[in-house]
Short mmCIF file of C-alpha atoms and ligand atoms in Angstrom, two decimals:
data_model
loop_
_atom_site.label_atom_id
_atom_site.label_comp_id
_atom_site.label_asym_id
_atom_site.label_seq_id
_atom_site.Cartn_x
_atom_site.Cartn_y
_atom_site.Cartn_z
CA UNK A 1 22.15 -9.12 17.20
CA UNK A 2 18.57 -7.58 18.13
CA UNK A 3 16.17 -8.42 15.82
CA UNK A 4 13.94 -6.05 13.68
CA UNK A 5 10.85 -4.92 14.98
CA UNK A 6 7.77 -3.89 13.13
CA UNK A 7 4.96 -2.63 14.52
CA UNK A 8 1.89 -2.89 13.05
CA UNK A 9 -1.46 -0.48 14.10
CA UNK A 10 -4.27 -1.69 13.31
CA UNK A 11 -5.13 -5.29 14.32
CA UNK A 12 -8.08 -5.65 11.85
CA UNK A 13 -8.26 -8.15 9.06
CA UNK A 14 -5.58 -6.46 6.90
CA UNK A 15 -3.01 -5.86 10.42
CA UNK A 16 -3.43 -9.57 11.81
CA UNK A 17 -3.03 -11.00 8.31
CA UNK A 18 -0.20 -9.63 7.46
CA UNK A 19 1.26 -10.49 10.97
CA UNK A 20 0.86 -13.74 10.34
CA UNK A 21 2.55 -13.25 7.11
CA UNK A 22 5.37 -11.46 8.55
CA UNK A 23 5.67 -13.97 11.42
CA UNK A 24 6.22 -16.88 8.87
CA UNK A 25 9.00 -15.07 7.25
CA UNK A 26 10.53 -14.44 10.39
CA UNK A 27 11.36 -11.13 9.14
CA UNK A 28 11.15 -9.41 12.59
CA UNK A 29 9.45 -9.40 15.84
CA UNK A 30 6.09 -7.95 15.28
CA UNK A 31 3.74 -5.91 17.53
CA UNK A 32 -0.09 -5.58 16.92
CA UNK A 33 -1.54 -2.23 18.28
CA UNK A 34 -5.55 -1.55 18.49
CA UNK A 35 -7.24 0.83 19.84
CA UNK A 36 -9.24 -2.03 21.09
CA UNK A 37 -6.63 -4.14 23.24
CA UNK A 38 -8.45 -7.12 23.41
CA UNK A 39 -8.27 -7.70 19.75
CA UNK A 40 -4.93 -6.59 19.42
CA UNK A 41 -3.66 -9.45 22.23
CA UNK A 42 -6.40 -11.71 21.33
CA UNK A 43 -4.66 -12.03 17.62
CA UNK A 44 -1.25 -12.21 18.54
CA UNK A 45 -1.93 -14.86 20.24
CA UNK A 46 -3.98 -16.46 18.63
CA UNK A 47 -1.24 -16.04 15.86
CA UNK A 48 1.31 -17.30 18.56
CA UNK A 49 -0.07 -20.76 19.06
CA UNK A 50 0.53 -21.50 15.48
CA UNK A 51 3.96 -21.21 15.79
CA UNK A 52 4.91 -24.11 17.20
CA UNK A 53 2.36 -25.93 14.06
CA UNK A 54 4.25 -23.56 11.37
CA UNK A 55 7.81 -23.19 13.06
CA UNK A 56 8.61 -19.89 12.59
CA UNK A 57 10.34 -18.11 15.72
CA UNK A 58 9.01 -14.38 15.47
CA UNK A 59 7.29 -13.51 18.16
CA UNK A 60 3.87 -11.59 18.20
CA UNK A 61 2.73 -9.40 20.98
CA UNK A 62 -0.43 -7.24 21.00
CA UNK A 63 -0.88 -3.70 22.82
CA UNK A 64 -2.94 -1.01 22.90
CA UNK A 65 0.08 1.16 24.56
CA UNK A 66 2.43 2.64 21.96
CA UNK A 67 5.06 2.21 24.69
CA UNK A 68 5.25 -0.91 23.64
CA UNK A 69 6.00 0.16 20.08
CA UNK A 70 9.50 2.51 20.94
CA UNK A 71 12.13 2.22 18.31
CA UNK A 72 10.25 0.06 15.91
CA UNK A 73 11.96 -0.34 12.54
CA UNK A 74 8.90 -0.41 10.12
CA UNK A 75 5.73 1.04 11.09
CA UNK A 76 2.28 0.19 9.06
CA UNK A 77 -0.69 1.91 9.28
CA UNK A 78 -4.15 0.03 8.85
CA UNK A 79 -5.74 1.63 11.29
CA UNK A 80 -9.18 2.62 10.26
CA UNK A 81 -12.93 2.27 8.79
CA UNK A 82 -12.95 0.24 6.08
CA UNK A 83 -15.43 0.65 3.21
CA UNK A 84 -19.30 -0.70 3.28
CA UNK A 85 -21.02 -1.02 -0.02
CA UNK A 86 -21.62 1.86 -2.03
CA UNK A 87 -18.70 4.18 -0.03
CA UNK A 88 -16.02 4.91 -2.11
CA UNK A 89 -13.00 5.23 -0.62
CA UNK A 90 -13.25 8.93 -0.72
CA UNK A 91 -15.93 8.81 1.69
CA UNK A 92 -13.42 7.78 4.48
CA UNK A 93 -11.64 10.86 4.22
CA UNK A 94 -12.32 13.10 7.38
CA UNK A 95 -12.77 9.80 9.93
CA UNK A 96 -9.46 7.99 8.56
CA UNK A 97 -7.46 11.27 8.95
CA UNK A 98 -8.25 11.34 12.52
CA UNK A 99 -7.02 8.20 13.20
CA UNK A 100 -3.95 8.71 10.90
CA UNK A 101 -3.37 11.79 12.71
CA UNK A 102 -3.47 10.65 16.03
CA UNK A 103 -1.38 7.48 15.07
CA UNK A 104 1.33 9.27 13.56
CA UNK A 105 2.01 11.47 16.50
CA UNK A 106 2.44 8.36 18.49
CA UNK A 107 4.71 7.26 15.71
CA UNK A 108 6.86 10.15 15.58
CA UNK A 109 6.93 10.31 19.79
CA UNK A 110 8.03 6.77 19.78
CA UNK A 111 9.69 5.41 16.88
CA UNK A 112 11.86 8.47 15.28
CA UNK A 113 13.81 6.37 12.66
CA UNK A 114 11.12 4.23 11.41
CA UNK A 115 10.16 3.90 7.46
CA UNK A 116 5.98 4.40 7.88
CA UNK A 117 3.90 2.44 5.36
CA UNK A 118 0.46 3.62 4.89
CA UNK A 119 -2.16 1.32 4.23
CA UNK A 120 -5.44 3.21 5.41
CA UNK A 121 -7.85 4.94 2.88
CA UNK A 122 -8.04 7.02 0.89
CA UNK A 123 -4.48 6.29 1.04
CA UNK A 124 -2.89 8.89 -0.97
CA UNK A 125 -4.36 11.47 1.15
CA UNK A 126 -3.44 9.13 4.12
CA UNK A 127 0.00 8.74 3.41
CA UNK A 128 0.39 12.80 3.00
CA UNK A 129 -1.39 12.71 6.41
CA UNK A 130 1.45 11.24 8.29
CA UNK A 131 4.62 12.32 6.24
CA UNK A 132 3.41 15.63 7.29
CA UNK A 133 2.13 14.97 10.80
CA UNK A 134 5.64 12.66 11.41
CA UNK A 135 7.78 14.99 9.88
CA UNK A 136 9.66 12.32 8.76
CA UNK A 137 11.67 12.66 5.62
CA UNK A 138 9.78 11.56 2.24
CA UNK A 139 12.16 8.81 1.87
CA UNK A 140 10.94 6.78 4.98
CA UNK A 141 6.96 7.51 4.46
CA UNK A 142 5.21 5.58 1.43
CA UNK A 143 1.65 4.33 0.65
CA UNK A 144 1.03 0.72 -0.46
CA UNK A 145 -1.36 0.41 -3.08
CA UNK A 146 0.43 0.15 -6.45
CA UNK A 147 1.71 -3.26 -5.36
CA UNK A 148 -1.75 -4.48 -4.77
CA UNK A 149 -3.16 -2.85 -8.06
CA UNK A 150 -0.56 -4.12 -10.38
CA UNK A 151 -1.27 -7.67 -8.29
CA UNK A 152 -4.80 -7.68 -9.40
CA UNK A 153 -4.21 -6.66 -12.91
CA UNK A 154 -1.64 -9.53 -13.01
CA UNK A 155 -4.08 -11.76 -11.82
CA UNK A 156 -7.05 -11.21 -14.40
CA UNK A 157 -4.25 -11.14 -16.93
CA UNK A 158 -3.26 -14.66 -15.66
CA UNK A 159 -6.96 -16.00 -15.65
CA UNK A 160 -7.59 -14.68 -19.21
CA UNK A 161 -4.70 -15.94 -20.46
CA UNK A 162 -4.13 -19.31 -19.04
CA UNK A 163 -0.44 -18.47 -18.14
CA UNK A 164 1.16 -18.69 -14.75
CA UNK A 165 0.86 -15.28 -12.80
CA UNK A 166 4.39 -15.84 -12.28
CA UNK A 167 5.17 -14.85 -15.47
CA UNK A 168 3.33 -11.63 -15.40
CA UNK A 169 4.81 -7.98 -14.67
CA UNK A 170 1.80 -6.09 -14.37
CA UNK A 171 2.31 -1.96 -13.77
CA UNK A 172 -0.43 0.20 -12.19
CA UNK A 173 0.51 4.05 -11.04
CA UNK A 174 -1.71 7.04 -10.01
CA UNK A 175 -4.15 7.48 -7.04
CA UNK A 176 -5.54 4.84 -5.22
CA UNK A 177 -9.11 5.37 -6.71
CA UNK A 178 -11.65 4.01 -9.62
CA UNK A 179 -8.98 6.71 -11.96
CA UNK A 180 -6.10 4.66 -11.41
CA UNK A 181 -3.56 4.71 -14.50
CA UNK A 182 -2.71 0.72 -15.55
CA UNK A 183 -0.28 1.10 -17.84
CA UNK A 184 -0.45 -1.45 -20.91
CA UNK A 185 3.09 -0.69 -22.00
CA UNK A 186 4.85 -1.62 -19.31
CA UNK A 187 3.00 -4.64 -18.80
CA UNK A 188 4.82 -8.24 -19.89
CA UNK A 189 4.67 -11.79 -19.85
CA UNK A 190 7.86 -13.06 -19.38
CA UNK A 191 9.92 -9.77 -20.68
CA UNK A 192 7.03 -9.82 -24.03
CA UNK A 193 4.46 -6.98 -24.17
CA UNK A 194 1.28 -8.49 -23.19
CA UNK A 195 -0.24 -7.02 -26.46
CA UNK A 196 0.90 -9.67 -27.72
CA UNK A 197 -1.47 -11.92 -25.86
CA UNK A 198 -4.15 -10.29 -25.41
CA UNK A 199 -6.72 -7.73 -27.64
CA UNK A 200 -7.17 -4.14 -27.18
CA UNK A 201 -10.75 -4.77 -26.18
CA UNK A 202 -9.78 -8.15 -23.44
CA UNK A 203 -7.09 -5.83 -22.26
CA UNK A 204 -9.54 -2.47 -21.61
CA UNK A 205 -11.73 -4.61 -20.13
CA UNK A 206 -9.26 -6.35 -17.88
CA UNK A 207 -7.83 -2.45 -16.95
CA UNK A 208 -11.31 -1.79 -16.01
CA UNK A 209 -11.96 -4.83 -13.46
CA UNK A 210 -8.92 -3.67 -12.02
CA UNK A 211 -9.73 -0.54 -11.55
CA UNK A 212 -12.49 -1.09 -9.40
CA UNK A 213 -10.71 -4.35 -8.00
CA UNK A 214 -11.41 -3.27 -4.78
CA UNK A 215 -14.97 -2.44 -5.06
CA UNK A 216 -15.81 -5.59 -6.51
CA UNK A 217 -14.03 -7.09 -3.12
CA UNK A 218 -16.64 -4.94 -1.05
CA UNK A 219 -20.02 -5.79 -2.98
CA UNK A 220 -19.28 -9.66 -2.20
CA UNK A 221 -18.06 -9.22 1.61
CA UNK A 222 -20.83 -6.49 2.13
CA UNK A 223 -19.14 -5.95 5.62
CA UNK A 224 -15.68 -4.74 4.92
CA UNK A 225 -12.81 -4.60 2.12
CA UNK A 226 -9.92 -6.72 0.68
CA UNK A 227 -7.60 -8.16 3.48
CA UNK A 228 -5.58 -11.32 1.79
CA UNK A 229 -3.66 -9.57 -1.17
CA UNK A 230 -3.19 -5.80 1.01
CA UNK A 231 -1.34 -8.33 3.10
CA UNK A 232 0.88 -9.79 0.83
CA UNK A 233 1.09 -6.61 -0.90
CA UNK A 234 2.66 -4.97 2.14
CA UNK A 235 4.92 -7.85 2.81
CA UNK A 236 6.26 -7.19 -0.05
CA UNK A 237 7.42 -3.68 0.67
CA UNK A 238 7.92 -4.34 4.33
CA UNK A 239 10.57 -7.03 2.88
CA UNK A 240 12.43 -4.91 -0.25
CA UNK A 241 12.85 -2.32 2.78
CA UNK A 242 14.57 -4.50 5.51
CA UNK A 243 16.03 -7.17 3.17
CA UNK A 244 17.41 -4.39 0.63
CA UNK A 245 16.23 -5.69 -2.31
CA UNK A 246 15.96 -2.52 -4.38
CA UNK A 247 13.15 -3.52 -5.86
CA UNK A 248 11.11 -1.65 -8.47
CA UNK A 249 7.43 -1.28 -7.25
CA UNK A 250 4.48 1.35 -7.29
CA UNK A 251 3.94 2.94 -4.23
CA UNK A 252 2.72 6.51 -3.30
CA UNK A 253 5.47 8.85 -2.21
CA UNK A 254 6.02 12.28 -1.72
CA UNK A 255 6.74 14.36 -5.23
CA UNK A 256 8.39 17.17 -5.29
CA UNK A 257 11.58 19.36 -6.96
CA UNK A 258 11.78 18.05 -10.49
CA UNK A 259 10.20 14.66 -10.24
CA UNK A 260 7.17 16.65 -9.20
CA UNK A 261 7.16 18.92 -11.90
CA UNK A 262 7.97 15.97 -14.78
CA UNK A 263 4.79 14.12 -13.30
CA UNK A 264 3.08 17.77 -12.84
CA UNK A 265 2.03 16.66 -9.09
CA UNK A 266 4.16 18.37 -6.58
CA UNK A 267 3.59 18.54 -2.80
CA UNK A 268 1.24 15.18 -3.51
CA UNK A 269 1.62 11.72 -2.58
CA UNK A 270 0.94 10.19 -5.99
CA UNK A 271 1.48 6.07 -7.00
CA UNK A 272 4.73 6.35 -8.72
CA UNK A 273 7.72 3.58 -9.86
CA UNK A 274 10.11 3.57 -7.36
CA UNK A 275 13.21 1.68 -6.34
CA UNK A 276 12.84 0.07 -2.88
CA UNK A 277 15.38 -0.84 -0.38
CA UNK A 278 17.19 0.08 2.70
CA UNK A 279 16.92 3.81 2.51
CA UNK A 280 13.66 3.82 1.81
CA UNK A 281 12.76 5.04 -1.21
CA UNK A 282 15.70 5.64 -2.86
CA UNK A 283 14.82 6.25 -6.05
CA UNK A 284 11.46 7.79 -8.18
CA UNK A 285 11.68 6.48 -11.93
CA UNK A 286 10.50 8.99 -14.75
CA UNK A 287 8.10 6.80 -17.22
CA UNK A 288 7.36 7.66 -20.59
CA UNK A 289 3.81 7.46 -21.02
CA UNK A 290 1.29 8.02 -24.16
CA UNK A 291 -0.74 11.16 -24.38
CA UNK A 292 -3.81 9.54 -23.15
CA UNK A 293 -1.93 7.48 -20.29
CA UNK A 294 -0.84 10.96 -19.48
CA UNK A 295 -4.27 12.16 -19.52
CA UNK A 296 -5.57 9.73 -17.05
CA UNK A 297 -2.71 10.29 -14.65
CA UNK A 298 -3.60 14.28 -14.93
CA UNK A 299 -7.21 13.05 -13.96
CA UNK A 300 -5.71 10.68 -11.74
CA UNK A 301 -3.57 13.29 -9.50
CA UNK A 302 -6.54 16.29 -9.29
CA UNK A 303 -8.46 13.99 -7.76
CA UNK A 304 -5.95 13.04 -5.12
CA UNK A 305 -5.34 17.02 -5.03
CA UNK A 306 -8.62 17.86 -4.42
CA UNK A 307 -8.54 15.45 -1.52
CA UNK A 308 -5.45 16.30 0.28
CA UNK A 309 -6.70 20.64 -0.13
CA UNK A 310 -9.60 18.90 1.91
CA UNK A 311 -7.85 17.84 5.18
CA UNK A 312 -7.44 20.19 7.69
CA UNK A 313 -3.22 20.19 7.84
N1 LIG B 1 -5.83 3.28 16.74
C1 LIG B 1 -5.58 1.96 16.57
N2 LIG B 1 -6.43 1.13 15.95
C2 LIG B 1 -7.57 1.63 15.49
C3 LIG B 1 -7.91 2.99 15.63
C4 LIG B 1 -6.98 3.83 16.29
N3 LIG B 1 -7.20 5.13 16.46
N4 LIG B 1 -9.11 3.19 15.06
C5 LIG B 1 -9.52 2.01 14.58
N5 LIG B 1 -8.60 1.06 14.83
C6 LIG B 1 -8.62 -0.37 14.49
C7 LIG B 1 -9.98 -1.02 14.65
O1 LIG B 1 -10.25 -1.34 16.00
C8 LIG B 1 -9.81 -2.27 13.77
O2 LIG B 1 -9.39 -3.40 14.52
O3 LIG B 1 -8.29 -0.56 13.12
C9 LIG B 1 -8.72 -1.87 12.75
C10 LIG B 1 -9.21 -1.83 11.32
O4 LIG B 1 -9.49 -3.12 10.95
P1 LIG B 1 -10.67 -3.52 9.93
O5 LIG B 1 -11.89 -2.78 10.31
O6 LIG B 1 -10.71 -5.00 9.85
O7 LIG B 1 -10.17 -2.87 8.54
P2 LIG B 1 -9.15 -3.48 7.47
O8 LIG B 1 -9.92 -4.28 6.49
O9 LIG B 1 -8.00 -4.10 8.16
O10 LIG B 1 -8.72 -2.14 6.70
C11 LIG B 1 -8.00 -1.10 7.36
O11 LIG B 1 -7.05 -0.29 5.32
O12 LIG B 1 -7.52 -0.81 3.09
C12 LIG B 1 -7.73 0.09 4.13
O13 LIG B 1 -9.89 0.99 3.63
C13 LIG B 1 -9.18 0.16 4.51
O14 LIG B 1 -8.92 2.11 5.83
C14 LIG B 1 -9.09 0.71 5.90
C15 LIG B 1 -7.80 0.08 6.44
#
């Protein structure tokens, strides 16, 4: 039996982690493209010479020839800038849809059946980028970033609260920006609403840390953004996909018909609850949300709007 392949472009901090990630999982055979081939070989092999320390049996290769890439089975986009201090990731918006354009193309030339997960900001916009660019149907094209939002807010939950971040479902939908939607109701500690553990006021303030989670990433690197949980957050998709776990998660998809209208976002790529698994996305799960929950997500989606209106597609 051949094994999976995934390639990954983008051999940066979030690419080669989440190589390694992959590579311990043994989930597939993984290849590391950069435009810069150096770094793209010099981390799979690096990553290579653990094996034998680890003991996993995946094996890494790195390319900067999307040759190399032909009939992948999951493709992940992290190619691009990432943010400095003080750029939101707004500003990213006409650079990172070069590159997402140009990668997608390949994408489409070389891998025709693959599922695409988008990873490079503003990823909303990003993620419209290359379903329309591959073509592909809006099954097989998603954007991660509801996994890692809901992984933060689970996280400050878990430190304010003393109790094991296993036990914590956290739920974040909406854009990828400082207006994400984190949605108290549908957040639990082991099945109980976390209301119950927490005040209005610890919670608001916890739902704003997490909404600029990633910012507060940037001020204390000052030379790039998050890396370790966008990893883990994409394993976990690149898993529910290829193991078919139909597993609920947030991720930005494609919303249109009546979906779109119920969420009042069609033609967008939006953070949504979806169910994950070997189709793709193979389901998009209505949510009933409070009048101002709603009003956020409104906010939420025109400002993803007025980004994607901006690229030139
Ligand atoms: N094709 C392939 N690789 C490219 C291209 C391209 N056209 N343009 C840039 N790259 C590579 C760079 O050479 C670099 O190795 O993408 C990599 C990006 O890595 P980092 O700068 O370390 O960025 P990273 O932190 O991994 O974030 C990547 O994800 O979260 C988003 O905002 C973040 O858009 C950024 C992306």
């Amino acid at each position: 039996m051949n094994r999976k392949k995934i390639t990954i472009v983008g051999a940066g901090n979030i690419g080669a982690t989440l190589a390694l990630l992959l590579a311990r999982r043994e989930t597939a055979d993984i290849t590391l493209v950069d435009i810069d081939e150096g770094i793209a070989k010099g981390k799979a092999l690096d990553i290579m010479e653990a094996s034998p320390i680890l003991g996993f049996n995946a094996h890494v290769t790195g390319t900067a020839d999307y040759a190399d890439t032909a009939n992948s089975d999951v493709v992940v986009i992290t190619a691009g800038f990432p943010r400095k201090p003080g750029m939101s990731r707004d500003d990213l918006l006409f650079k990172n849809f070069e590159i997402v354009k140009s990668v997608s193309e390949q994408i489409k030339k070389y891998s025709p059946d693959a599922f695409v997960i988008v990873v490079t900001n503003p990823l909303d916009a990003m993620t419209y980028t290359a379903l329309k660019v591959t073509g592909f149907p809006k099954e097989r094209v998603m954007g991660m970033a509801g996994v890692l939002d809901s992984a933060r807010f689970a996280y400050f939950i878990s430190e304010k609260t003393g109790i094991s971040v296993e036990n914590i479902k956290a739920f974040v939908i909406g854009g990828h920006g400082d207006d994400m939607v984190p949605l108290r109701k549908y957040t639990t500690i082991s099945g109980m609403p976390v209301t119950n553990f927490l005040s209005d006021e610890e919670l608001s303030e916890i739902i704003e840390r997490t909404r600029f989670g990633g910012g507060e990433i940037v001020q204390l690197l000052k030379t790039g953004s998050a890396f370790y949980a966008p990893a883990a957050s994409i394993l976990e998709m690149v898993i529910a996909i290829l193991w078919n776990k139909r597993k609920i998660l947030s991720a930005s998809v494609y919303l249109d018909g009546e979906i779109g209208e119920y969420y009042g976002a069609s033609g967008l790529c939006v953070g949504v609850p979806i169910v994950l698994g070997k189709e793709g996305v193979e389901e998009i799960i209505k949510l009933d949300l409070s009048d101002e929950e709603w009003q956020q997500w409104r906010k939420s989606v025109e400002s993803v709007r007025k980004l994607v209106e901006k690229l030139p597609l």
